[in-house]
PDB file of C-alpha atoms in Angstrom:
ATOM      1  CA  GLY R   1     -15.078  33.289  21.608  1.00 44.00           C
ATOM      2  CA  LEU R   2     -17.239  30.612  21.464  1.00 45.00           C
ATOM      3  CA  ARG R   3     -15.925  27.248  22.241  1.00 46.00           C
ATOM      4  CA  GLY R   4     -17.254  23.657  20.558  1.00 43.00           C
ATOM      5  CA  PRO R   5     -18.433  20.880  23.004  1.00 41.00           C
ATOM      6  CA  TRP R   6     -15.533  18.953  22.117  1.00 37.00           C
ATOM      7  CA  VAL R   7     -13.269  21.351  23.418  1.00 42.00           C
ATOM      8  CA  ALA R   8     -14.831  21.396  26.744  1.00 43.00           C
ATOM      9  CA  MET R   9     -14.657  17.768  26.502  1.00 39.00           C
ATOM     10  CA  GLY R  10     -10.811  17.734  26.093  1.00 43.00           C
ATOM     11  CA  LEU R  11     -10.993  16.937  22.469  1.00 40.00           C
ATOM     12  CA  THR R  12      -9.804  19.031  19.238  1.00 38.00           C
ATOM     13  CA  GLN R  13     -11.651  18.520  15.659  1.00 37.00           C
ATOM     14  CA  ARG R  14      -9.190  17.615  13.407  1.00 38.00           C
ATOM     15  CA  ALA R  15      -8.956  19.570  10.542  1.00 36.00           C
ATOM     16  CA  THR R  16      -9.543  16.404   7.968  1.00 35.00           C
ATOM     17  CA  GLY R  17     -13.170  17.767   6.740  1.00 41.00           C
ATOM     18  CA  ALA R  18     -16.322  18.059   7.779  1.00 43.00           C
ATOM     19  CA  GLY R  19     -18.141  15.645   9.541  1.00 44.00           C
ATOM     20  CA  LYS R  20     -15.135  13.697  11.008  1.00 42.00           C
ATOM     21  CA  ALA R  21     -14.768  12.149  14.026  1.00 45.00           C
ATOM     22  CA  ALA R  22     -13.017  14.404  17.046  1.00 45.00           C
ATOM     23  CA  ALA R  23      -9.977  12.987  18.468  1.00 46.00           C
ATOM     24  CA  PRO R  24      -8.760  13.716  21.874  1.00 48.00           C
ATOM     25  CA  ALA R  25      -6.476  16.167  22.397  1.00 51.00           C
ATOM     26  CA  GLY R  26      -2.820  15.593  22.652  1.00 53.00           C
ATOM     27  CA  ASN R  27      -2.962  12.663  19.868  1.00 58.00           C
ATOM     28  CA  GLU R  28      -1.547  14.963  17.136  1.00 61.00           C
ATOM     29  CA  HIS R  29       1.349  13.371  16.679  1.00 62.00           C
ATOM     30  CA  GLU R  30      -0.305   9.804  16.549  1.00 65.00           C
ATOM     31  CA  ASP R  31      -2.488  11.075  13.989  1.00 64.00           C
ATOM     32  CA  GLN R  32       0.215  12.446  12.012  1.00 66.00           C
ATOM     33  CA  ASP R  33       2.234   9.118  12.230  1.00 72.00           C
ATOM     34  CA  ALA R  34      -0.474   7.134  11.020  1.00 72.00           C
ATOM     35  CA  TRP R  35      -1.471   9.661   8.061  1.00 67.00           C
ATOM     36  CA  GLU R  36       2.597   9.573   7.140  1.00 87.00           C
ATOM     37  CA  LYS R  37       2.345   5.651   7.181  1.00 86.00           C
ATOM     38  CA  ASP R  38      -1.107   6.038   5.439  1.00 90.00           C
ATOM     39  CA  LYS R  39       0.643   8.269   2.631  1.00 91.00           C
ATOM     40  CA  LEU R  40       3.144   6.446   2.405  1.00 91.00           C
ATOM     41  CA  LEU R  41       1.745   2.913   1.956  1.00 92.00           C
ATOM     42  CA  ASP R  42      -0.563   4.629  -0.759  1.00 94.00           C
ATOM     43  CA  SER R  43       2.456   5.520  -2.330  1.00 93.00           C
ATOM     44  CA  ILE R  44       3.673   2.935  -2.349  1.00 95.00           C
ATOM     45  CA  TYR R  45       0.640   0.869  -3.670  1.00 96.00           C
ATOM     46  CA  TRP R  46       0.335   3.483  -6.759  1.00 96.00           C
ATOM     47  CA  LEU R  47       4.162   2.687  -7.007  1.00 96.00           C
ATOM     48  CA  LYS R  48       3.351  -0.943  -8.036  1.00 97.00           C
ATOM     49  CA  GLN R  49       0.142  -0.205  -9.626  1.00 97.00           C
ATOM     50  CA  GLY R  50       1.752   2.280 -12.443  1.00 97.00           C
ATOM     51  CA  LEU R  51       4.881  -0.340 -12.512  1.00 97.00           C
ATOM     52  CA  ALA R  52       2.391  -3.114 -13.151  1.00 98.00           C
ATOM     53  CA  VAL R  53       0.677  -1.056 -16.165  1.00 98.00           C
ATOM     54  CA  VAL R  54       4.183  -0.332 -17.858  1.00 98.00           C
ATOM     55  CA  VAL R  55       5.758  -3.741 -17.317  1.00 98.00           C
ATOM     56  CA  GLY R  56       3.111  -5.564 -18.551  1.00 97.00           C
ATOM     57  CA  ILE R  57       2.817  -3.687 -21.762  1.00 97.00           C
ATOM     58  CA  VAL R  58       6.051  -3.781 -22.227  1.00 97.00           C
ATOM     59  CA  PHE R  59       6.282  -7.802 -21.686  1.00 97.00           C
ATOM     60  CA  GLY R  60       3.431  -8.200 -24.044  1.00 96.00           C
ATOM     61  CA  PHE R  61       5.608  -6.584 -26.569  1.00 96.00           C
ATOM     62  CA  ILE R  62       8.717  -7.791 -25.965  1.00 94.00           C
ATOM     63  CA  PRO R  63       7.054 -10.899 -26.180  1.00 90.00           C
ATOM     64  CA  ILE R  64       7.794 -12.576 -22.899  1.00 93.00           C
ATOM     65  CA  THR R  65       6.050 -15.951 -21.806  1.00 92.00           C
ATOM     66  CA  GLY R  66       5.536 -18.107 -18.856  1.00 95.00           C
ATOM     67  CA  LEU R  67       6.730 -17.946 -15.104  1.00 97.00           C
ATOM     68  CA  ALA R  68       9.861 -16.127 -16.413  1.00 96.00           C
ATOM     69  CA  GLY R  69       7.850 -12.978 -16.863  1.00 96.00           C
ATOM     70  CA  ALA R  70       6.166 -13.262 -13.500  1.00 97.00           C
ATOM     71  CA  ILE R  71       8.912 -14.025 -11.491  1.00 97.00           C
ATOM     72  CA  THR R  72      10.707 -10.487 -13.183  1.00 97.00           C
ATOM     73  CA  PHE R  73       7.616  -8.948 -12.926  1.00 97.00           C
ATOM     74  CA  ALA R  74       7.606  -9.503  -8.763  1.00 97.00           C
ATOM     75  CA  GLY R  75      11.326  -8.585  -8.521  1.00 97.00           C
ATOM     76  CA  ILE R  76      11.207  -5.321 -10.410  1.00 97.00           C
ATOM     77  CA  VAL R  77       7.945  -4.383  -8.271  1.00 97.00           C
ATOM     78  CA  LEU R  78       9.908  -5.542  -5.125  1.00 96.00           C
ATOM     79  CA  LEU R  79      13.027  -3.872  -5.722  1.00 96.00           C
ATOM     80  CA  ALA R  80      11.531  -0.717  -6.707  1.00 96.00           C
ATOM     81  CA  SER R  81       9.353  -0.550  -3.577  1.00 95.00           C
ATOM     82  CA  TYR R  82      12.186  -1.349  -1.507  1.00 94.00           C
ATOM     83  CA  VAL R  83      14.591   1.292  -3.239  1.00 93.00           C
ATOM     84  CA  PHE R  84      11.701   3.858  -3.049  1.00 92.00           C
ATOM     85  CA  TYR R  85      10.994   3.710   0.946  1.00 90.00           C
ATOM     86  CA  HIS R  86      14.844   2.461   1.985  1.00 89.00           C
ATOM     87  CA  SER R  87      17.147   4.270  -0.587  1.00 89.00           C
ATOM     88  CA  HIS R  88      15.159   7.439  -2.075  1.00 88.00           C
ATOM     89  CA  LEU R  89      12.852   8.335   1.483  1.00 87.00           C
ATOM     90  CA  GLU R  90      15.832   6.718   3.819  1.00 86.00           C
ATOM     91  CA  LEU R  91      13.051   5.288   6.158  1.00 86.00           C
ATOM     92  CA  ASP R  92      13.432   3.128   8.919  1.00 86.00           C
ATOM     93  CA  GLU R  93      10.907   0.544   7.903  1.00 88.00           C
ATOM     94  CA  ASP R  94      10.561  -0.806  11.352  1.00 89.00           C
ATOM     95  CA  ASN R  95       8.673   2.155  12.397  1.00 88.00           C
ATOM     96  CA  TYR R  96       6.295   1.439   9.266  1.00 89.00           C
ATOM     97  CA  GLY R  97       5.428  -2.226  10.220  1.00 89.00           C
ATOM     98  CA  GLY R  98       8.391  -3.854   8.839  1.00 91.00           C
ATOM     99  CA  HIS R  99       9.076  -4.740   5.489  1.00 91.00           C
ATOM    100  CA  ASN R 100       6.498  -7.635   4.580  1.00 93.00           C
ATOM    101  CA  VAL R 101       3.941  -4.825   5.303  1.00 92.00           C
ATOM    102  CA  LEU R 102       5.971  -2.014   2.896  1.00 93.00           C
ATOM    103  CA  LEU R 103       6.902  -4.831   0.183  1.00 94.00           C
ATOM    104  CA  GLY R 104       3.773  -6.763   0.535  1.00 94.00           C
ATOM    105  CA  GLU R 105       1.455  -3.446   0.429  1.00 94.00           C
ATOM    106  CA  GLY R 106      -0.739  -3.666  -3.060  1.00 95.00           C
ATOM    107  CA  MET R 107       1.533  -6.746  -4.121  1.00 96.00           C
ATOM    108  CA  MET R 108      -1.773  -8.710  -5.262  1.00 97.00           C
ATOM    109  CA  PRO R 109      -3.702  -6.077  -7.193  1.00 97.00           C
ATOM    110  CA  SER R 110      -0.459  -5.171  -9.046  1.00 98.00           C
ATOM    111  CA  PHE R 111       0.208  -8.719  -9.492  1.00 98.00           C
ATOM    112  CA  PHE R 112      -3.150  -8.906 -11.105  1.00 98.00           C
ATOM    113  CA  LEU R 113      -3.005  -5.396 -13.049  1.00 98.00           C
ATOM    114  CA  PHE R 114       0.053  -6.828 -14.429  1.00 98.00           C
ATOM    115  CA  GLN R 115      -0.979  -9.783 -15.553  1.00 98.00           C
ATOM    116  CA  LEU R 116      -4.124  -8.318 -17.256  1.00 98.00           C
ATOM    117  CA  CYS R 117      -1.885  -5.792 -19.268  1.00 98.00           C
ATOM    118  CA  TRP R 118       0.519  -8.084 -19.678  1.00 97.00           C
ATOM    119  CA  ILE R 119      -2.042 -10.467 -21.831  1.00 96.00           C
ATOM    120  CA  VAL R 120      -4.040  -7.987 -23.262  1.00 97.00           C
ATOM    121  CA  THR R 121      -0.782  -6.597 -25.113  1.00 97.00           C
ATOM    122  CA  TYR R 122       0.847  -9.916 -25.838  1.00 96.00           C
ATOM    123  CA  THR R 123      -2.620 -11.042 -27.466  1.00 96.00           C
ATOM    124  CA  LEU R 124      -3.082  -7.923 -29.741  1.00 96.00           C
ATOM    125  CA  SER R 125       0.171  -7.556 -30.888  1.00 95.00           C
ATOM    126  CA  GLN R 126       1.016 -11.025 -31.905  1.00 87.00           C
ATOM    127  CA  TYR R 127      -2.295 -12.370 -33.046  1.00 81.00           C
TER     128      TYR R 127
END
């Protein structure tokens, strides 16, 4: 059969979609690791966003105010993230950049979303 020019140059076309760049042959394992890391970081990011909405709404209805609510949210999100990647997935965090990378992924956007849901829910339910 016909072989594309990337095969002749020692490159293979990855099956990630049309128009994507070719990857050097032999890097399939590295590509898989990078994909798995991206998928893990995406999962942690969306876990934090979901928790931010839920906790923000709950804190708004309870009503919790002040620094205690913000610190409690941070504790809940960090604990849930840690349990997710360490206990549930049983990953070696050093293979994915360490605790700082995994715990920090999406933390500030989730804190903003938490604040938004918390303030709006508190305002609408209390006034």
